[in-house]
Tab-separated table of N, CA, C and O in Angstrom:
chain	number	residue	atom	x	y	z
A	1	UNK	N	0.595	12.807	15.917
A	1	UNK	CA	0.534	11.550	15.509
A	1	UNK	C	1.581	10.947	14.890
A	1	UNK	O	2.018	11.461	14.024
A	2	UNK	N	2.244	9.511	15.221
A	2	UNK	CA	3.265	9.208	14.401
A	2	UNK	C	3.216	8.179	13.241
A	2	UNK	O	2.130	7.849	12.688
A	3	UNK	N	4.226	8.460	12.451
A	3	UNK	CA	4.173	7.885	11.179
A	3	UNK	C	3.495	6.515	11.515
A	3	UNK	O	2.679	6.233	10.722
A	4	UNK	N	3.927	5.624	12.284
A	4	UNK	CA	3.147	4.122	12.826
A	4	UNK	C	1.816	4.328	13.114
A	4	UNK	O	0.767	3.733	12.384
A	5	UNK	N	1.298	5.240	14.107
A	5	UNK	CA	-0.028	5.243	14.221
A	5	UNK	C	-0.857	5.718	12.994
A	5	UNK	O	-2.189	5.546	12.601
A	6	UNK	N	-0.012	6.821	12.130
A	6	UNK	CA	-0.617	7.369	10.729
A	6	UNK	C	-1.253	6.379	10.007
A	6	UNK	O	-2.315	5.681	9.239
A	7	UNK	N	-0.288	4.930	9.897
A	7	UNK	CA	-0.466	3.924	8.934
A	7	UNK	C	-1.550	3.437	9.167
A	7	UNK	O	-2.060	2.557	8.430
A	8	UNK	N	-1.471	2.760	10.728
A	8	UNK	CA	-2.603	1.922	11.332
A	8	UNK	C	-3.810	2.210	10.970
A	8	UNK	O	-4.685	1.628	10.326
A	9	UNK	N	-4.160	3.566	11.148
A	9	UNK	CA	-5.201	4.172	10.908
A	9	UNK	C	-5.668	4.542	9.737
A	9	UNK	O	-6.741	4.306	9.176
A	10	UNK	N	-4.935	4.565	8.750
A	10	UNK	CA	-5.006	4.543	7.140
A	10	UNK	C	-5.244	2.748	7.040
A	10	UNK	O	-6.422	2.489	5.970
A	11	UNK	N	-4.790	1.884	7.445
A	11	UNK	CA	-5.330	0.649	7.175
A	11	UNK	C	-6.295	0.035	7.394
A	11	UNK	O	-7.618	-0.401	7.102
A	12	UNK	N	-7.088	0.666	8.982
A	12	UNK	CA	-8.146	0.752	9.711
A	12	UNK	C	-9.135	1.499	8.574
A	12	UNK	O	-10.418	0.611	8.228
A	13	UNK	N	-9.428	2.306	7.995
A	13	UNK	CA	-10.060	3.126	7.073
A	13	UNK	C	-10.124	2.100	6.063
A	13	UNK	O	-11.706	2.030	5.559
A	14	UNK	N	-9.236	1.718	5.671
A	14	UNK	CA	-9.208	1.008	4.170
A	14	UNK	C	-10.272	0.068	4.679
A	14	UNK	O	-11.250	-0.612	3.743
A	15	UNK	N	-9.893	-0.889	5.258
A	15	UNK	CA	-10.527	-2.204	5.772
A	15	UNK	C	-12.254	-1.722	6.093
A	15	UNK	O	-13.092	-2.876	5.446
A	16	UNK	N	-12.245	-1.125	6.684
A	16	UNK	CA	-13.462	-0.513	6.958
A	16	UNK	C	-14.245	-0.429	5.326
A	16	UNK	O	-15.547	-1.062	5.601
A	17	UNK	N	-14.323	0.135	4.886
A	17	UNK	CA	-14.648	0.317	3.620
A	17	UNK	C	-14.888	-0.697	2.633
A	17	UNK	O	-15.697	-1.232	2.387
A	18	UNK	N	-13.436	-1.534	2.948
A	18	UNK	CA	-13.510	-2.875	2.064
A	18	UNK	C	-14.447	-3.501	2.394
A	18	UNK	O	-15.243	-4.482	1.746
A	19	UNK	N	-14.690	-3.982	3.725
A	19	UNK	CA	-15.212	-4.982	4.492
A	19	UNK	C	-16.575	-4.665	4.810
A	19	UNK	O	-17.486	-5.888	4.509
A	20	UNK	N	-16.211	-3.856	5.460
A	20	UNK	CA	-17.832	-3.531	6.150
A	20	UNK	C	-19.010	-2.816	5.128
A	20	UNK	O	-20.090	-2.754	4.984
A	21	UNK	N	-18.404	-1.761	4.088
A	21	UNK	CA	-18.804	-1.119	3.357
A	21	UNK	C	-18.609	-1.590	1.829
A	21	UNK	O	-19.742	-1.178	1.122
A	22	UNK	N	-18.116	-2.854	1.542
A	22	UNK	CA	-18.210	-3.478	0.381
A	22	UNK	C	-17.674	-2.877	-0.652
A	22	UNK	O	-18.283	-2.587	-1.596
A	23	UNK	N	-16.986	-1.907	-0.819
A	23	UNK	CA	-16.141	-1.169	-1.776
A	23	UNK	C	-15.181	-1.820	-2.679
A	23	UNK	O	-14.526	-2.334	-1.793
A	24	UNK	N	-14.776	-1.316	-3.746
A	24	UNK	CA	-13.739	-2.018	-4.309
A	24	UNK	C	-12.578	-1.364	-3.738
A	24	UNK	O	-12.389	-0.223	-3.340
A	25	UNK	N	-11.538	-2.137	-3.405
A	25	UNK	CA	-9.939	-1.950	-3.733
A	25	UNK	C	-9.708	-0.347	-4.468
A	25	UNK	O	-9.103	0.831	-3.721
A	26	UNK	N	-10.121	-0.433	-5.448
A	26	UNK	CA	-9.775	0.536	-6.329
A	26	UNK	C	-10.460	2.275	-5.727
A	26	UNK	O	-10.295	3.343	-5.541
A	27	UNK	N	-11.950	1.701	-5.799
A	27	UNK	CA	-12.612	2.999	-5.125
A	27	UNK	C	-12.453	3.486	-4.339
A	27	UNK	O	-12.194	4.952	-3.891
A	28	UNK	N	-12.014	2.607	-3.095
A	28	UNK	CA	-11.468	3.160	-1.694
A	28	UNK	C	-10.296	3.768	-1.920
A	28	UNK	O	-10.279	5.135	-1.326
A	29	UNK	N	-8.757	3.344	-2.354
A	29	UNK	CA	-8.001	3.806	-2.061
A	29	UNK	C	-8.201	5.422	-3.128
A	29	UNK	O	-7.569	6.480	-2.340
A	30	UNK	N	-8.587	5.409	-4.550
A	30	UNK	CA	-8.823	6.338	-4.874
A	30	UNK	C	-9.604	7.829	-4.205
A	30	UNK	O	-9.305	8.881	-4.547
A	31	UNK	N	-10.921	7.382	-3.664
A	31	UNK	CA	-11.633	7.863	-2.752
A	31	UNK	C	-10.513	8.641	-1.483
A	31	UNK	O	-10.591	10.144	-1.421
A	32	UNK	N	-9.758	7.821	-0.849
A	32	UNK	CA	-8.759	8.607	0.157
A	32	UNK	C	-8.053	9.378	-0.457
A	32	UNK	O	-7.718	10.212	0.018
A	33	UNK	N	-7.288	9.122	-1.816
A	33	UNK	CA	-6.281	10.236	-2.028
A	33	UNK	C	-7.041	11.290	-2.893
A	33	UNK	O	-6.328	12.483	-3.253
A	34	UNK	N	-8.076	11.386	-2.945
A	34	UNK	CA	-8.828	12.711	-3.777
A	34	UNK	C	-9.653	13.089	-2.321
A	34	UNK	O	-10.138	14.687	-2.814
A	35	UNK	N	-9.401	13.010	-1.478
A	35	UNK	CA	-10.412	13.263	-0.531
A	35	UNK	C	-9.459	14.666	0.413
A	35	UNK	O	-7.990	14.512	-0.148
A	36	UNK	N	-10.129	14.824	1.352
A	36	UNK	CA	-9.381	15.984	2.191
A	36	UNK	C	-8.524	15.388	2.955
A	36	UNK	O	-8.581	14.270	3.368
A	37	UNK	N	-7.051	16.226	3.332
A	37	UNK	CA	-5.828	15.350	3.997
A	37	UNK	C	-5.387	14.100	3.050
A	37	UNK	O	-5.606	12.987	4.238
A	38	UNK	N	-5.256	14.194	2.138
A	38	UNK	CA	-5.016	12.970	1.551
A	38	UNK	C	-3.970	11.767	1.810
A	38	UNK	O	-2.981	12.927	2.361
A	39	UNK	N	-3.735	10.531	2.235
A	39	UNK	CA	-2.487	9.981	2.062
A	39	UNK	C	-1.093	10.221	1.421
A	39	UNK	O	-1.565	10.439	-0.214
A	40	UNK	N	-0.351	9.765	1.146
A	40	UNK	CA	1.098	9.921	0.231
A	40	UNK	C	0.495	8.550	-0.192
A	40	UNK	O	0.017	7.725	-0.181
A	41	UNK	N	0.853	8.808	-1.280
A	41	UNK	CA	0.717	7.841	-2.413
A	41	UNK	C	1.067	6.626	-2.189
A	41	UNK	O	0.412	5.455	-2.228
A	42	UNK	N	1.965	6.542	-1.923
A	42	UNK	CA	3.076	5.232	-1.365
A	42	UNK	C	2.536	4.670	-0.215
A	42	UNK	O	2.446	3.161	0.108
A	43	UNK	N	2.320	5.242	0.616
A	43	UNK	CA	1.602	5.629	2.451
A	43	UNK	C	0.219	3.940	1.818
A	43	UNK	O	-0.240	3.343	2.078
A	44	UNK	N	-0.512	4.694	0.819
A	44	UNK	CA	-1.622	4.037	0.316
A	44	UNK	C	-1.500	2.734	-0.086
A	44	UNK	O	-2.026	1.774	0.282
A	45	UNK	N	-0.468	3.066	-1.060
A	45	UNK	CA	-0.086	1.621	-1.457
A	45	UNK	C	0.192	0.696	-0.556
A	45	UNK	O	-0.307	-0.681	-0.744
A	46	UNK	N	1.260	0.687	0.105
A	46	UNK	CA	1.628	0.415	1.401
A	46	UNK	C	0.672	-0.748	2.206
A	46	UNK	O	0.362	-1.581	2.056
A	47	UNK	N	-0.254	0.313	2.472
A	47	UNK	CA	-1.549	-0.143	3.453
A	47	UNK	C	-1.931	-1.237	2.767
A	47	UNK	O	-2.807	-2.186	3.205
A	48	UNK	N	-2.460	-0.769	1.634
A	48	UNK	CA	-3.164	-1.575	0.747
A	48	UNK	C	-2.656	-3.284	0.615
A	48	UNK	O	-3.591	-4.211	0.605
A	49	UNK	N	-0.957	-3.221	0.785
A	49	UNK	CA	-0.249	-4.876	0.303
A	49	UNK	C	-0.550	-5.222	1.527
A	49	UNK	O	-0.328	-6.336	2.065
A	50	UNK	N	-0.171	-4.260	2.585
A	50	UNK	CA	-0.383	-4.966	4.416
A	50	UNK	C	-2.185	-5.732	4.125
A	50	UNK	O	-1.515	-6.891	4.833
A	51	UNK	N	-3.062	-5.166	3.938
A	51	UNK	CA	-4.066	-5.444	4.076
A	51	UNK	C	-4.117	-6.587	3.543
A	51	UNK	O	-4.734	-8.118	3.669
A	52	UNK	N	-4.025	-7.065	1.900
A	52	UNK	CA	-3.883	-7.731	1.252
A	52	UNK	C	-3.227	-9.124	1.943
A	52	UNK	O	-3.552	-10.042	1.699
A	53	UNK	N	-1.905	-8.743	2.167
A	53	UNK	CA	-1.114	-10.167	2.810
A	53	UNK	C	-1.768	-10.715	4.034
A	53	UNK	O	-2.095	-11.732	3.800
A	54	UNK	N	-2.708	-9.922	4.601
A	54	UNK	CA	-3.163	-10.103	6.329
A	54	UNK	C	-4.359	-11.281	5.849
A	54	UNK	O	-4.984	-11.791	5.981
A	55	UNK	N	-5.728	-10.687	4.544
A	55	UNK	CA	-6.258	-10.938	4.048
A	55	UNK	C	-5.933	-12.534	3.464
A	55	UNK	O	-6.675	-13.606	3.535
A	56	UNK	N	-4.940	-12.659	2.913
A	56	UNK	CA	-4.311	-13.939	1.859
A	56	UNK	C	-3.778	-15.027	3.365
A	56	UNK	O	-4.517	-16.433	2.379
A	57	UNK	N	-4.260	-14.964	4.486
A	57	UNK	CA	-3.630	-15.663	5.441
A	57	UNK	C	-5.410	-16.599	5.648
A	57	UNK	O	-5.018	-17.533	6.359
A	58	UNK	N	-6.336	-15.913	5.425
A	58	UNK	CA	-7.367	-16.404	6.065
A	58	UNK	C	-8.260	-17.418	4.731
A	58	UNK	O	-7.435	-17.229	4.185
A	59	UNK	N	-8.368	-18.425	5.486
A	59	UNK	CA	-8.806	-19.475	4.722
A	59	UNK	C	-10.264	-19.506	3.789
A	59	UNK	O	-10.812	-20.597	3.500
A	60	UNK	N	-10.975	-18.659	3.344
A	60	UNK	CA	-12.175	-18.377	3.170
A	60	UNK	C	-11.919	-17.654	2.033
A	60	UNK	O	-11.234	-16.782	1.761
A	61	UNK	N	-12.529	-18.023	0.872
A	61	UNK	CA	-12.469	-17.745	-0.572
A	61	UNK	C	-13.113	-16.363	-0.747
A	61	UNK	O	-12.215	-15.959	-1.461
A	62	UNK	N	-14.113	-15.779	-0.373
A	62	UNK	CA	-14.029	-14.576	-0.195
A	62	UNK	C	-12.616	-13.662	0.011
A	62	UNK	O	-12.211	-12.216	-0.313
A	63	UNK	N	-12.339	-13.716	1.213
A	63	UNK	CA	-11.033	-13.043	1.778
A	63	UNK	C	-10.110	-13.082	0.627
A	63	UNK	O	-9.378	-12.339	0.444
A	64	UNK	N	-9.990	-14.367	0.381
A	64	UNK	CA	-8.869	-14.608	-0.557
A	64	UNK	C	-9.022	-13.655	-1.921
A	64	UNK	O	-8.148	-13.224	-2.337
A	65	UNK	N	-9.700	-13.485	-2.455
A	65	UNK	CA	-10.459	-12.874	-3.374
A	65	UNK	C	-10.338	-11.476	-3.143
A	65	UNK	O	-9.392	-10.922	-4.238
A	66	UNK	N	-10.796	-11.036	-2.047
A	66	UNK	CA	-10.548	-9.533	-1.793
A	66	UNK	C	-8.862	-9.257	-1.877
A	66	UNK	O	-8.434	-8.397	-2.229
A	67	UNK	N	-8.269	-10.090	-1.208
A	67	UNK	CA	-6.777	-10.216	-1.041
A	67	UNK	C	-5.932	-9.941	-2.670
A	67	UNK	O	-5.584	-8.868	-2.947
A	68	UNK	N	-6.767	-10.907	-3.155
A	68	UNK	CA	-6.089	-10.597	-4.796
A	68	UNK	C	-6.408	-9.301	-5.919
A	68	UNK	O	-5.531	-8.753	-6.105
A	69	UNK	N	-7.621	-8.632	-5.365
A	69	UNK	CA	-7.740	-7.576	-5.784
A	69	UNK	C	-7.177	-6.380	-5.229
A	69	UNK	O	-6.963	-5.500	-6.030
A	70	UNK	N	-6.817	-6.865	-3.794
A	70	UNK	CA	-6.204	-5.717	-3.250
A	70	UNK	C	-4.814	-5.476	-3.907
A	70	UNK	O	-4.349	-4.557	-4.271
A	71	UNK	N	-3.924	-6.669	-3.953
A	71	UNK	CA	-2.940	-7.028	-4.905
A	71	UNK	C	-2.768	-6.362	-6.205
A	71	UNK	O	-1.861	-5.658	-6.328
A	72	UNK	N	-3.956	-6.660	-7.234
A	72	UNK	CA	-4.192	-6.239	-8.736
A	72	UNK	C	-4.354	-4.681	-8.265
A	72	UNK	O	-3.557	-3.806	-9.146
A	73	UNK	N	-5.311	-4.076	-7.278
A	73	UNK	CA	-5.152	-2.535	-7.246
A	73	UNK	C	-3.799	-1.810	-6.758
A	73	UNK	O	-3.383	-0.919	-7.738
A	74	UNK	N	-3.007	-2.278	-5.851
A	74	UNK	CA	-1.524	-1.976	-5.523
A	74	UNK	C	-0.512	-1.992	-6.814
A	74	UNK	O	-0.309	-1.090	-6.879
A	75	UNK	N	-0.754	-2.854	-7.203
A	75	UNK	CA	-0.047	-3.566	-8.917
A	75	UNK	C	-0.166	-1.953	-9.739
A	75	UNK	O	0.480	-1.389	-10.520
A	76	UNK	N	-1.442	-1.973	-9.852
A	76	UNK	CA	-1.712	-1.034	-10.920
A	76	UNK	C	-1.566	0.535	-10.545
A	76	UNK	O	-1.127	1.069	-11.089
A	77	UNK	N	-1.698	1.018	-9.608
A	77	UNK	CA	-1.376	2.076	-8.519
A	77	UNK	C	-0.160	2.311	-8.765
A	77	UNK	O	0.401	3.180	-9.357
A	78	UNK	N	0.950	1.311	-8.612
A	78	UNK	CA	2.272	1.481	-8.923
A	78	UNK	C	2.728	2.569	-10.133
A	78	UNK	O	3.551	2.893	-10.491
A	79	UNK	N	1.630	1.279	-10.957
A	79	UNK	CA	2.293	1.638	-12.586
A	79	UNK	C	1.982	3.114	-13.140
A	79	UNK	O	2.328	3.477	-13.769
A	80	UNK	N	0.351	3.309	-12.264
A	80	UNK	CA	0.036	4.454	-12.629
A	80	UNK	C	0.951	5.929	-12.262
A	80	UNK	O	0.785	6.876	-13.075
A	81	UNK	N	1.240	5.854	-10.940
A	81	UNK	CA	2.297	6.587	-10.152
A	81	UNK	C	3.586	7.046	-11.508
A	81	UNK	O	4.025	8.128	-11.455
A	82	UNK	N	3.834	5.278	-11.761
A	82	UNK	CA	5.402	5.501	-12.331
A	82	UNK	C	5.038	6.497	-13.725
A	82	UNK	O	6.042	7.317	-14.319
A	83	UNK	N	3.637	6.314	-14.684
A	83	UNK	CA	3.413	6.539	-15.668
A	83	UNK	C	3.503	8.555	-15.221
A	83	UNK	O	4.045	9.055	-16.573
A	84	UNK	N	3.161	8.598	-14.268
A	84	UNK	CA	2.789	10.174	-14.228
A	84	UNK	C	4.175	10.802	-13.663
A	84	UNK	O	4.016	11.958	-13.322
A	85	UNK	N	5.259	10.081	-13.550
A	85	UNK	CA	6.351	10.608	-13.143
A	85	UNK	C	6.739	10.366	-11.689
A	85	UNK	O	7.938	11.209	-11.332
A	86	UNK	N	6.072	9.551	-11.025
A	86	UNK	CA	6.798	9.665	-9.232
A	86	UNK	C	7.771	8.736	-9.378
A	86	UNK	O	7.455	7.635	-9.948
A	87	UNK	N	8.726	9.012	-8.295
A	87	UNK	CA	9.821	7.990	-8.588
A	87	UNK	C	10.608	7.675	-7.404
A	87	UNK	O	10.159	8.389	-6.655
A	88	UNK	N	10.720	6.467	-7.468
A	88	UNK	CA	11.376	6.102	-6.033
A	88	UNK	C	13.287	6.077	-5.766
A	88	UNK	O	13.681	5.695	-6.675
A	89	UNK	N	12.930	6.666	-4.910
A	89	UNK	CA	14.439	7.370	-4.228
A	89	UNK	C	14.972	6.661	-2.944
A	89	UNK	O	13.676	7.096	-2.220
A	90	UNK	N	15.878	6.448	-2.611
A	90	UNK	CA	16.205	5.943	-1.418
A	90	UNK	C	16.521	7.467	-0.578
A	90	UNK	O	16.943	8.422	-1.074
A	91	UNK	N	16.131	7.627	0.607
A	91	UNK	CA	16.845	8.805	1.663
A	91	UNK	C	18.412	9.033	1.178
A	91	UNK	O	18.618	8.004	1.593
A	92	UNK	N	18.427	10.420	1.370
A	92	UNK	CA	19.899	10.851	1.154
A	92	UNK	C	20.685	10.307	2.861
A	92	UNK	O	19.980	10.555	4.343
A	93	UNK	N	21.287	9.666	2.475
A	93	UNK	CA	21.989	9.152	4.458
A	93	UNK	C	21.615	7.972	4.496
A	93	UNK	O	22.055	7.129	5.794
A	94	UNK	N	20.743	7.397	3.972
A	94	UNK	CA	19.793	5.941	4.453
A	94	UNK	C	21.164	4.641	3.727
A	94	UNK	O	21.323	5.051	2.606
A	95	UNK	N	21.315	3.774	4.649
A	95	UNK	CA	22.471	2.993	4.070
A	95	UNK	C	21.155	1.441	3.764
A	95	UNK	O	20.087	1.407	3.695
A	96	UNK	N	21.695	1.216	2.462
A	96	UNK	CA	21.031	0.155	1.823
A	96	UNK	C	21.784	-1.290	1.984
A	96	UNK	O	22.775	-1.264	2.301
A	97	UNK	N	21.012	-2.414	2.076
A	97	UNK	CA	21.482	-3.454	1.823
A	97	UNK	C	22.124	-3.865	0.751
A	97	UNK	O	22.414	-5.224	0.731
A	98	UNK	N	21.257	-3.393	-0.469
A	98	UNK	CA	21.968	-4.001	-1.848
A	98	UNK	C	22.630	-2.496	-2.410
A	98	UNK	O	21.892	-1.990	-2.132
A	99	UNK	N	23.050	-2.958	-3.261
A	99	UNK	CA	23.904	-2.126	-4.425
A	99	UNK	C	23.044	-1.768	-5.050
A	99	UNK	O	22.690	-2.376	-6.058
A	100	UNK	N	23.195	-0.231	-5.953
A	100	UNK	CA	22.431	-0.232	-7.290
A	100	UNK	C	23.584	0.104	-8.190
A	100	UNK	O	24.809	-0.139	-7.968
A	101	UNK	N	23.140	0.058	-9.195
A	101	UNK	CA	24.455	0.128	-10.065
A	101	UNK	C	25.249	0.759	-9.818
A	101	UNK	O	25.353	2.206	-10.142
A	102	UNK	N	26.954	0.639	-10.191
A	102	UNK	CA	27.849	1.705	-9.878
A	102	UNK	C	27.997	2.114	-8.565
A	102	UNK	O	28.983	2.613	-8.397
A	103	UNK	N	27.292	1.006	-7.368
A	103	UNK	CA	27.358	1.658	-6.312
A	103	UNK	C	27.572	0.452	-5.315
A	103	UNK	O	27.421	-0.747	-5.582
A	104	UNK	N	28.822	0.489	-4.435
A	104	UNK	CA	29.421	-0.285	-4.045
A	104	UNK	C	28.787	-0.765	-2.695
A	104	UNK	O	28.215	0.325	-1.897
A	105	UNK	N	28.522	-2.006	-1.962
A	105	UNK	CA	27.666	-2.387	-0.950
A	105	UNK	C	28.436	-1.990	0.662
A	105	UNK	O	29.811	-2.112	0.125
A	106	UNK	N	27.879	-0.948	1.674
A	106	UNK	CA	28.193	-0.750	2.452
A	106	UNK	C	28.167	-2.318	3.528
A	106	UNK	O	27.547	-2.671	3.500
A	107	UNK	N	29.416	-2.700	3.853
A	107	UNK	CA	29.415	-3.732	4.695
A	107	UNK	C	29.249	-3.049	6.344
A	107	UNK	O	29.966	-2.104	6.837
A	108	UNK	N	28.491	-3.436	7.388
A	108	UNK	CA	28.388	-3.212	8.531
A	108	UNK	C	29.374	-3.615	9.552
A	108	UNK	O	30.076	-4.261	9.195
């Protein structure tokens, strides 16, 4: 299964648990991360923010509230991961559109 398919399946699983099983975003993601074959924590956060963005487009108050709670949980998870020592670094050899301090931006 490719990375895109894995991400789609993760999003489907989260949506099912949020919408149909009425679980909270925190319960869903923490359950997935502590279960068998847990996703990468950043994959889970990315899936949660993708779902939140999709839900925010609906004009139903319950779905917009769920969207807000998903964004809040994703933000909290990023802070917790950072506190645990998880760091975001760009892969070696990856070109960046923005320069980090002391680095010149490469022109295409």
